[in-house]
PDB file of C-alpha atoms in Angstrom:
ATOM      1  CA  UNK A   1      -0.035   0.086  -0.034  1.00  0.00           C
ATOM      2  CA  UNK A   2       2.589   2.607   0.944  1.00  0.00           C
ATOM      3  CA  UNK A   3       4.181   1.800  -2.416  1.00  0.00           C
ATOM      4  CA  UNK A   4       1.197   2.572  -4.224  1.00  0.00           C
ATOM      5  CA  UNK A   5       0.894   6.029  -2.460  1.00  0.00           C
ATOM      6  CA  UNK A   6       4.652   6.499  -3.007  1.00  0.00           C
ATOM      7  CA  UNK A   7       4.453   5.859  -6.382  1.00  0.00           C
ATOM      8  CA  UNK A   8       1.113   8.043  -7.172  1.00  0.00           C
ATOM      9  CA  UNK A   9       2.927  10.853  -5.224  1.00  0.00           C
ATOM     10  CA  UNK A  10       6.002  10.176  -8.087  1.00  0.00           C
ATOM     11  CA  UNK A  11       3.878  10.523 -10.642  1.00  0.00           C
ATOM     12  CA  UNK A  12       1.971  13.632  -9.444  1.00  0.00           C
ATOM     13  CA  UNK A  13       5.084  15.081  -9.092  1.00  0.00           C
ATOM     14  CA  UNK A  14       6.461  14.511 -11.810  1.00  0.00           C
ATOM     15  CA  UNK A  15       3.539  15.493 -13.776  1.00  0.00           C
ATOM     16  CA  UNK A  16       3.847  18.881 -12.228  1.00  0.00           C
ATOM     17  CA  UNK A  17       7.452  19.398 -12.597  1.00  0.00           C
ATOM     18  CA  UNK A  18       6.957  18.545 -16.616  1.00  0.00           C
ATOM     19  CA  UNK A  19       3.898  21.205 -16.589  1.00  0.00           C
ATOM     20  CA  UNK A  20       6.047  23.713 -14.632  1.00  0.00           C
ATOM     21  CA  UNK A  21       9.163  23.426 -17.523  1.00  0.00           C
ATOM     22  CA  UNK A  22       6.751  23.610 -20.224  1.00  0.00           C
ATOM     23  CA  UNK A  23       5.348  27.107 -19.001  1.00  0.00           C
ATOM     24  CA  UNK A  24       9.347  28.254 -18.260  1.00  0.00           C
ATOM     25  CA  UNK A  25       9.826  27.259 -22.217  1.00  0.00           C
ATOM     26  CA  UNK A  26       6.718  28.474 -23.734  1.00  0.00           C
ATOM     27  CA  UNK A  27       7.200  31.439 -25.862  1.00  0.00           C
ATOM     28  CA  UNK A  28       4.769  34.053 -24.369  1.00  0.00           C
ATOM     29  CA  UNK A  29       2.988  36.621 -26.878  1.00  0.00           C
ATOM     30  CA  UNK A  30       4.377  40.409 -27.664  1.00  0.00           C
ATOM     31  CA  UNK A  31       3.189  43.278 -25.663  1.00  0.00           C
ATOM     32  CA  UNK A  32       1.638  44.506 -29.115  1.00  0.00           C
ATOM     33  CA  UNK A  33       0.130  41.014 -29.368  1.00  0.00           C
ATOM     34  CA  UNK A  34      -1.699  41.822 -26.084  1.00  0.00           C
ATOM     35  CA  UNK A  35      -2.569  45.055 -26.711  1.00  0.00           C
ATOM     36  CA  UNK A  36      -4.381  43.826 -30.113  1.00  0.00           C
ATOM     37  CA  UNK A  37      -5.983  41.335 -28.545  1.00  0.00           C
ATOM     38  CA  UNK A  38      -7.620  43.676 -25.948  1.00  0.00           C
ATOM     39  CA  UNK A  39      -8.306  46.337 -28.383  1.00  0.00           C
ATOM     40  CA  UNK A  40     -10.266  43.519 -30.414  1.00  0.00           C
ATOM     41  CA  UNK A  41     -11.831  41.997 -27.105  1.00  0.00           C
ATOM     42  CA  UNK A  42     -13.876  45.743 -26.919  1.00  0.00           C
ATOM     43  CA  UNK A  43     -14.291  46.050 -31.015  1.00  0.00           C
ATOM     44  CA  UNK A  44     -11.429  48.831 -31.231  1.00  0.00           C
ATOM     45  CA  UNK A  45      -9.088  48.301 -34.311  1.00  0.00           C
ATOM     46  CA  UNK A  46      -5.932  50.437 -34.653  1.00  0.00           C
ATOM     47  CA  UNK A  47      -6.223  51.578 -38.326  1.00  0.00           C
ATOM     48  CA  UNK A  48      -2.456  52.868 -38.153  1.00  0.00           C
ATOM     49  CA  UNK A  49      -0.027  55.189 -36.482  1.00  0.00           C
ATOM     50  CA  UNK A  50       2.145  57.922 -37.344  1.00  0.00           C
ATOM     51  CA  UNK A  51       4.636  59.849 -35.787  1.00  0.00           C
ATOM     52  CA  UNK A  52       4.065  63.655 -36.280  1.00  0.00           C
ATOM     53  CA  UNK A  53       7.181  65.449 -36.023  1.00  0.00           C
ATOM     54  CA  UNK A  54       6.234  69.098 -36.612  1.00  0.00           C
ATOM     55  CA  UNK A  55       4.121  68.285 -33.298  1.00  0.00           C
ATOM     56  CA  UNK A  56       6.416  66.109 -31.606  1.00  0.00           C
ATOM     57  CA  UNK A  57       3.357  63.049 -30.687  1.00  0.00           C
ATOM     58  CA  UNK A  58       2.074  60.217 -32.529  1.00  0.00           C
ATOM     59  CA  UNK A  59      -1.271  59.993 -34.320  1.00  0.00           C
ATOM     60  CA  UNK A  60      -2.973  56.824 -33.366  1.00  0.00           C
ATOM     61  CA  UNK A  61      -6.001  55.762 -35.793  1.00  0.00           C
ATOM     62  CA  UNK A  62      -8.303  53.671 -34.463  1.00  0.00           C
ATOM     63  CA  UNK A  63     -11.907  52.591 -35.278  1.00  0.00           C
ATOM     64  CA  UNK A  64     -14.697  51.478 -33.210  1.00  0.00           C
ATOM     65  CA  UNK A  65     -17.925  49.768 -34.452  1.00  0.00           C
ATOM     66  CA  UNK A  66     -18.542  52.789 -37.975  1.00  0.00           C
ATOM     67  CA  UNK A  67     -16.785  55.286 -35.901  1.00  0.00           C
ATOM     68  CA  UNK A  68     -13.279  56.469 -36.672  1.00  0.00           C
ATOM     69  CA  UNK A  69     -10.733  58.286 -34.709  1.00  0.00           C
ATOM     70  CA  UNK A  70      -7.480  59.931 -34.255  1.00  0.00           C
ATOM     71  CA  UNK A  71      -5.914  60.126 -30.629  1.00  0.00           C
ATOM     72  CA  UNK A  72      -3.089  62.430 -30.846  1.00  0.00           C
ATOM     73  CA  UNK A  73      -0.574  61.267 -28.012  1.00  0.00           C
ATOM     74  CA  UNK A  74       2.620  63.380 -26.735  1.00  0.00           C
ATOM     75  CA  UNK A  75       5.817  61.526 -27.881  1.00  0.00           C
ATOM     76  CA  UNK A  76       7.620  62.777 -24.877  1.00  0.00           C
ATOM     77  CA  UNK A  77       5.368  62.048 -21.977  1.00  0.00           C
ATOM     78  CA  UNK A  78       2.744  59.719 -23.430  1.00  0.00           C
ATOM     79  CA  UNK A  79      -0.171  62.011 -22.528  1.00  0.00           C
ATOM     80  CA  UNK A  80      -3.087  62.704 -24.938  1.00  0.00           C
ATOM     81  CA  UNK A  81      -3.112  65.741 -26.384  1.00  0.00           C
ATOM     82  CA  UNK A  82      -6.505  65.046 -28.567  1.00  0.00           C
ATOM     83  CA  UNK A  83      -9.010  62.766 -29.465  1.00  0.00           C
ATOM     84  CA  UNK A  84     -11.525  63.865 -32.221  1.00  0.00           C
ATOM     85  CA  UNK A  85     -13.491  61.947 -34.508  1.00  0.00           C
ATOM     86  CA  UNK A  86     -12.681  61.895 -38.257  1.00  0.00           C
ATOM     87  CA  UNK A  87     -14.012  60.453 -41.578  1.00  0.00           C
ATOM     88  CA  UNK A  88     -12.105  56.756 -42.821  1.00  0.00           C
ATOM     89  CA  UNK A  89     -11.486  58.820 -45.758  1.00  0.00           C
ATOM     90  CA  UNK A  90      -9.507  61.576 -43.973  1.00  0.00           C
ATOM     91  CA  UNK A  91      -7.376  58.765 -42.005  1.00  0.00           C
ATOM     92  CA  UNK A  92      -6.658  56.932 -45.083  1.00  0.00           C
ATOM     93  CA  UNK A  93      -5.636  60.443 -46.180  1.00  0.00           C
ATOM     94  CA  UNK A  94      -3.112  61.138 -43.272  1.00  0.00           C
ATOM     95  CA  UNK A  95      -1.978  57.503 -43.431  1.00  0.00           C
ATOM     96  CA  UNK A  96      -0.814  57.692 -46.837  1.00  0.00           C
ATOM     97  CA  UNK A  97       0.663  61.168 -46.483  1.00  0.00           C
ATOM     98  CA  UNK A  98      -1.756  62.767 -49.281  1.00  0.00           C
ATOM     99  CA  UNK A  99      -2.983  65.498 -45.936  1.00  0.00           C
ATOM    100  CA  UNK A 100      -0.607  66.871 -43.465  1.00  0.00           C
ATOM    101  CA  UNK A 101      -1.170  67.127 -39.827  1.00  0.00           C
ATOM    102  CA  UNK A 102      -2.955  70.288 -40.183  1.00  0.00           C
ATOM    103  CA  UNK A 103      -5.218  69.124 -42.784  1.00  0.00           C
ATOM    104  CA  UNK A 104      -3.813  70.512 -45.721  1.00  0.00           C
ATOM    105  CA  UNK A 105      -3.732  68.572 -49.286  1.00  0.00           C
ATOM    106  CA  UNK A 106      -0.062  68.586 -50.523  1.00  0.00           C
ATOM    107  CA  UNK A 107       1.705  69.351 -47.108  1.00  0.00           C
ATOM    108  CA  UNK A 108       2.383  66.038 -45.854  1.00  0.00           C
ATOM    109  CA  UNK A 109       4.152  64.571 -42.908  1.00  0.00           C
ATOM    110  CA  UNK A 110       6.096  61.921 -44.094  1.00  0.00           C
TER     111      UNK A 110
END
């Protein structure tokens, strides 16, 4: 009887050890992948991001449902400068470089 209990304990410990080694060797997802998954869970899609040099900020373009937004993030502090609803056409023009950070055609931010 003691042999059965001891054998069972060895099997259980062996299984737990194998599980802990598997967890240590497993590759975890990146922060970016975690952020993407979290945003998808609340139905927010990142359309693009660009560095707006004249304003020293990141322009992050997102879509939630049928609405699209530009969120301006201070590139030095991480603070939100502004968040405004924009049309998908305007966002596509800004991301392509056809529209500047000031909304002027031909004055590009690339």
